[in-house]
Amino acid sequence: MKKKVGYAFLCLALVFFAAAIIIHPERYVNCCFQGFAMWAECVLPALFPFMCITLIFVKTGIAEKASLPLKRVTGKLNFPPAAAACFFLSVCSGYPAGSKVVSEFYSGGAFTKKESGKVAYLCSTSGPLFIIGSVGFKMFGDKLTGVKILIAHVFAVTLVSLIIAIISKKSTSEDVKRTVPKSNVLYDAFYGAVIAVTVAGGFIAFFYVVANFCADFKLFYPLEKFFNLFLDGQTSSALCLGFVEATTGCRALSAVGGKLQVALAGFLITFGGLSILLQQLSYLLGAGVKPLKFIGVKFLQAVLCFLLLLLIA
């Protein structure tokens, strides 16, 4: 019954959304273009090169071999051996590369379903090029601001993930399952990177339109009224946009400026918003990761990042 009600609500929302696009094409077609433009400017240059590098490492087996020296360390922290390589690739590449790597390792037999969840929390990070270049330099006009957000972001994600891993059951994987390189590994890596980055662009453009749709039809009104108890109106609106599409929210926060807005941008980047969360879950659901638990962990990481940035921003 709950599923039927949920599907009915989703269908009604999508019909209403489609009707709005048909009635106001001049508004929402332009929004879609702006979403793709934002992806091309802020995300594509930061994500695509590292996505290619990440998939080459995974598909050639280099990532597994690089994990071997840290096998004892990951074991003591209750992570499977390949977690170290996954974390490194995630931090370098950014969303949703870490989740794709977790999915690749799971499908290759390196993780169990329970282990995939622990590694997914650890490998859910944005990348340095996006945070420092796109958010810090392009949006807030200061690279140092980007560096502070990156430090707080990685620390928050790592600390929360380590605590969860330490208090959980010990990993059962004793070794890293070796990947056998294929003759067309370069094609597979680039093809996978192009598809992943293009899908990310689709998510960003779609949810950019959704965010503007929600703002136009005052769907954020109850949430904005709540945030207005603590924040000014412009910051509240930016935060609501960020809950749907994080990059859009960060850009809106940068237009306001200020220490609090930097901390809120760190919160949005770490939490991810609906767009980034669904991008990650599109890879992680097949690896047995529970969506509600994943979203809950991301919220804890985001809160910690916000508090850290209030201290150092």
Tab-separated table of N, CA, C and O in Angstrom, residues 27 207-208 210-216 218-256 260-261 264-265 268:
chain	number	residue	atom	x	y	z
A	27	ARG	N	10.577	29.397	-20.127
A	27	ARG	CA	11.232	29.436	-18.818
A	27	ARG	C	12.080	28.194	-18.594
A	27	ARG	O	13.276	28.278	-18.288
A	207	PHE	N	17.821	18.327	-12.468
A	207	PHE	CA	17.491	18.818	-11.127
A	207	PHE	C	17.684	20.327	-11.005
A	207	PHE	O	17.130	20.944	-10.088
A	208	TYR	N	18.439	20.921	-11.919
A	208	TYR	CA	18.485	22.383	-11.982
A	208	TYR	C	17.113	22.916	-12.375
A	208	TYR	O	16.617	23.899	-11.795
A	210	VAL	N	14.290	21.225	-11.921
A	210	VAL	CA	13.413	20.903	-10.790
A	210	VAL	C	13.537	21.963	-9.692
A	210	VAL	O	12.522	22.398	-9.117
A	211	ALA	N	14.763	22.366	-9.395
A	211	ALA	CA	14.981	23.366	-8.336
A	211	ALA	C	14.296	24.682	-8.680
A	211	ALA	O	13.645	25.304	-7.819
A	212	ASN	N	14.424	25.104	-9.925
A	212	ASN	CA	13.775	26.351	-10.340
A	212	ASN	C	12.254	26.210	-10.379
A	212	ASN	O	11.527	27.154	-10.050
A	213	PHE	N	11.788	25.034	-10.767
A	213	PHE	CA	10.348	24.745	-10.754
A	213	PHE	C	9.798	24.859	-9.327
A	213	PHE	O	8.749	25.471	-9.098
A	214	CYS	N	10.504	24.266	-8.381
A	214	CYS	CA	10.072	24.320	-6.978
A	214	CYS	C	10.058	25.754	-6.463
A	214	CYS	O	9.149	26.151	-5.715
A	215	ALA	N	11.058	26.542	-6.868
A	215	ALA	CA	11.114	27.941	-6.442
A	215	ALA	C	9.967	28.739	-7.070
A	215	ALA	O	9.334	29.570	-6.399
A	216	ASP	N	9.695	28.500	-8.357
A	216	ASP	CA	8.642	29.240	-9.064
A	216	ASP	C	7.268	28.979	-8.464
A	216	ASP	O	6.434	29.893	-8.372
A	218	LYS	N	6.633	28.019	-5.395
A	218	LYS	CA	6.655	28.215	-3.939
A	218	LYS	C	6.616	26.904	-3.155
A	218	LYS	O	6.108	26.854	-2.033
A	219	LEU	N	7.176	25.844	-3.738
A	219	LEU	CA	7.194	24.554	-3.042
A	219	LEU	C	8.204	24.537	-1.899
A	219	LEU	O	8.139	23.678	-1.021
A	220	PHE	N	9.136	25.482	-1.932
A	220	PHE	CA	10.116	25.593	-0.855
A	220	PHE	C	9.590	26.429	0.315
A	220	PHE	O	10.295	26.592	1.315
A	221	TYR	N	8.390	26.981	0.188
A	221	TYR	CA	7.901	27.965	1.161
A	221	TYR	C	7.977	27.486	2.613
A	221	TYR	O	8.514	28.208	3.474
A	222	PRO	N	7.465	26.281	2.949
A	222	PRO	CA	7.549	25.841	4.355
A	222	PRO	C	8.984	25.723	4.854
A	222	PRO	O	9.293	26.114	5.986
A	223	LEU	N	9.869	25.187	3.995
A	223	LEU	CA	11.276	25.032	4.382
A	223	LEU	C	11.954	26.389	4.525
A	223	LEU	O	12.742	26.614	5.451
A	224	GLU	N	11.644	27.305	3.614
A	224	GLU	CA	12.228	28.644	3.691
A	224	GLU	C	11.771	29.375	4.952
A	224	GLU	O	12.567	30.083	5.584
A	225	LYS	N	10.500	29.210	5.298
A	225	LYS	CA	9.992	29.859	6.507
A	225	LYS	C	10.721	29.343	7.745
A	225	LYS	O	11.025	30.113	8.667
A	226	PHE	N	11.030	28.046	7.746
A	226	PHE	CA	11.779	27.476	8.866
A	226	PHE	C	13.192	28.038	8.904
A	226	PHE	O	13.671	28.476	9.967
A	227	PHE	N	13.873	28.052	7.757
A	227	PHE	CA	15.248	28.558	7.714
A	227	PHE	C	15.308	30.055	8.009
A	227	PHE	O	16.327	30.547	8.511
A	228	ASN	N	14.239	30.773	7.701
A	228	ASN	CA	14.214	32.219	7.959
A	228	ASN	C	14.255	32.554	9.451
A	228	ASN	O	14.509	33.698	9.828
A	229	LEU	N	13.993	31.547	10.301
A	229	LEU	CA	14.126	31.759	11.740
A	229	LEU	C	15.588	31.967	12.137
A	229	LEU	O	15.878	32.565	13.180
A	230	PHE	N	16.511	31.461	11.287
A	230	PHE	CA	17.945	31.527	11.615
A	230	PHE	C	18.753	32.293	10.564
A	230	PHE	O	19.846	32.783	10.867
A	231	LEU	N	18.237	32.373	9.340
A	231	LEU	CA	19.003	32.919	8.223
A	231	LEU	C	18.234	34.037	7.541
A	231	LEU	O	17.024	34.165	7.706
A	232	ASP	N	18.947	34.828	6.735
A	232	ASP	CA	18.264	35.833	5.924
A	232	ASP	C	17.569	35.147	4.745
A	232	ASP	O	17.859	33.987	4.408
A	233	GLY	N	16.660	35.840	4.103
A	233	GLY	CA	15.844	35.261	3.050
A	233	GLY	C	16.634	34.739	1.863
A	233	GLY	O	16.341	33.663	1.328
A	234	GLN	N	17.665	35.488	1.449
A	234	GLN	CA	18.451	35.077	0.288
A	234	GLN	C	19.234	33.797	0.575
A	234	GLN	O	19.331	32.903	-0.272
A	235	THR	N	19.777	33.696	1.768
A	235	THR	CA	20.522	32.498	2.154
A	235	THR	C	19.584	31.298	2.276
A	235	THR	O	19.934	30.180	1.864
A	236	SER	N	18.394	31.511	2.815
A	236	SER	CA	17.406	30.434	2.939
A	236	SER	C	17.027	29.887	1.567
A	236	SER	O	16.946	28.673	1.365
A	237	SER	N	16.791	30.781	0.613
A	237	SER	CA	16.435	30.366	-0.744
A	237	SER	C	17.570	29.577	-1.390
A	237	SER	O	17.339	28.556	-2.050
A	238	ALA	N	18.804	30.047	-1.190
A	238	ALA	CA	19.966	29.364	-1.758
A	238	ALA	C	20.118	27.964	-1.174
A	238	ALA	O	20.424	27.002	-1.893
A	239	LEU	N	19.901	27.849	0.130
A	239	LEU	CA	20.025	26.549	0.794
A	239	LEU	C	18.968	25.569	0.281
A	239	LEU	O	19.259	24.390	0.056
A	240	CYS	N	17.752	26.059	0.083
A	240	CYS	CA	16.679	25.204	-0.451
A	240	CYS	C	17.016	24.722	-1.861
A	240	CYS	O	16.786	23.554	-2.191
A	241	LEU	N	17.545	25.605	-2.690
A	241	LEU	CA	17.970	25.203	-4.035
A	241	LEU	C	19.045	24.126	-3.954
A	241	LEU	O	19.043	23.163	-4.728
A	242	GLY	N	19.955	24.275	-2.990
A	242	GLY	CA	21.050	23.329	-2.829
A	242	GLY	C	20.607	21.953	-2.394
A	242	GLY	O	21.262	20.956	-2.715
A	243	PHE	N	19.500	21.872	-1.676
A	243	PHE	CA	18.984	20.561	-1.282
A	243	PHE	C	18.511	19.757	-2.492
A	243	PHE	O	18.438	18.531	-2.434
A	244	VAL	N	18.184	20.444	-3.573
A	244	VAL	CA	17.805	19.762	-4.809
A	244	VAL	C	19.018	19.578	-5.699
A	244	VAL	O	19.278	18.479	-6.206
A	245	GLU	N	19.788	20.653	-5.933
A	245	GLU	CA	20.974	20.571	-6.797
A	245	GLU	C	22.082	21.374	-6.124
A	245	GLU	O	22.017	22.602	-6.045
A	246	ALA	N	23.110	20.681	-5.635
A	246	ALA	CA	24.111	21.297	-4.763
A	246	ALA	C	24.911	22.400	-5.437
A	246	ALA	O	25.201	23.431	-4.820
A	247	THR	N	25.303	22.207	-6.691
A	247	THR	CA	26.092	23.223	-7.392
A	247	THR	C	25.304	24.518	-7.522
A	247	THR	O	25.850	25.613	-7.354
A	248	THR	N	24.020	24.401	-7.820
A	248	THR	CA	23.151	25.574	-7.911
A	248	THR	C	23.085	26.296	-6.570
A	248	THR	O	23.168	27.527	-6.508
A	249	GLY	N	22.964	25.535	-5.495
A	249	GLY	CA	22.918	26.126	-4.165
A	249	GLY	C	24.207	26.827	-3.798
A	249	GLY	O	24.190	27.923	-3.221
A	250	CYS	N	25.332	26.208	-4.137
A	250	CYS	CA	26.635	26.824	-3.840
A	250	CYS	C	26.806	28.138	-4.588
A	250	CYS	O	27.313	29.121	-4.039
A	251	ARG	N	26.378	28.158	-5.842
A	251	ARG	CA	26.477	29.393	-6.626
A	251	ARG	C	25.607	30.488	-6.027
A	251	ARG	O	26.014	31.655	-5.952
A	252	ALA	N	24.410	30.127	-5.592
A	252	ALA	CA	23.513	31.113	-4.979
A	252	ALA	C	24.074	31.605	-3.645
A	252	ALA	O	23.961	32.794	-3.317
A	253	LEU	N	24.679	30.712	-2.867
A	253	LEU	CA	25.293	31.121	-1.596
A	253	LEU	C	26.478	32.058	-1.822
A	253	LEU	O	26.687	33.005	-1.053
A	254	SER	N	27.249	31.800	-2.864
A	254	SER	CA	28.410	32.647	-3.156
A	254	SER	C	27.987	34.066	-3.527
A	254	SER	O	28.742	35.021	-3.320
A	255	ALA	N	26.778	34.205	-4.089
A	255	ALA	CA	26.272	35.537	-4.428
A	255	ALA	C	25.981	36.350	-3.181
A	255	ALA	O	26.024	37.581	-3.198
A	256	VAL	N	25.687	35.661	-2.074
A	256	VAL	CA	25.452	36.345	-0.793
A	256	VAL	C	26.786	36.659	-0.119
A	256	VAL	O	27.029	37.760	0.352
A	260	LEU	N	29.312	32.302	7.078
A	260	LEU	CA	28.218	31.345	7.236
A	260	LEU	C	27.870	30.690	5.902
A	260	LEU	O	27.604	29.481	5.840
A	261	GLN	N	27.883	31.474	4.837
A	261	GLN	CA	27.548	30.955	3.515
A	261	GLN	C	28.599	29.952	3.034
A	261	GLN	O	28.271	28.960	2.367
A	264	LEU	N	27.804	26.775	4.862
A	264	LEU	CA	26.622	26.147	4.273
A	264	LEU	C	26.950	25.504	2.926
A	264	LEU	O	26.398	24.447	2.578
A	265	ALA	N	27.852	26.125	2.174
A	265	ALA	CA	28.296	25.524	0.913
A	265	ALA	C	29.001	24.198	1.177
A	265	ALA	O	28.806	23.214	0.445
A	268	LEU	N	26.351	21.627	1.835
A	268	LEU	CA	25.701	21.162	0.601
A	268	LEU	C	26.604	20.239	-0.206
A	268	LEU	O	26.151	19.221	-0.742
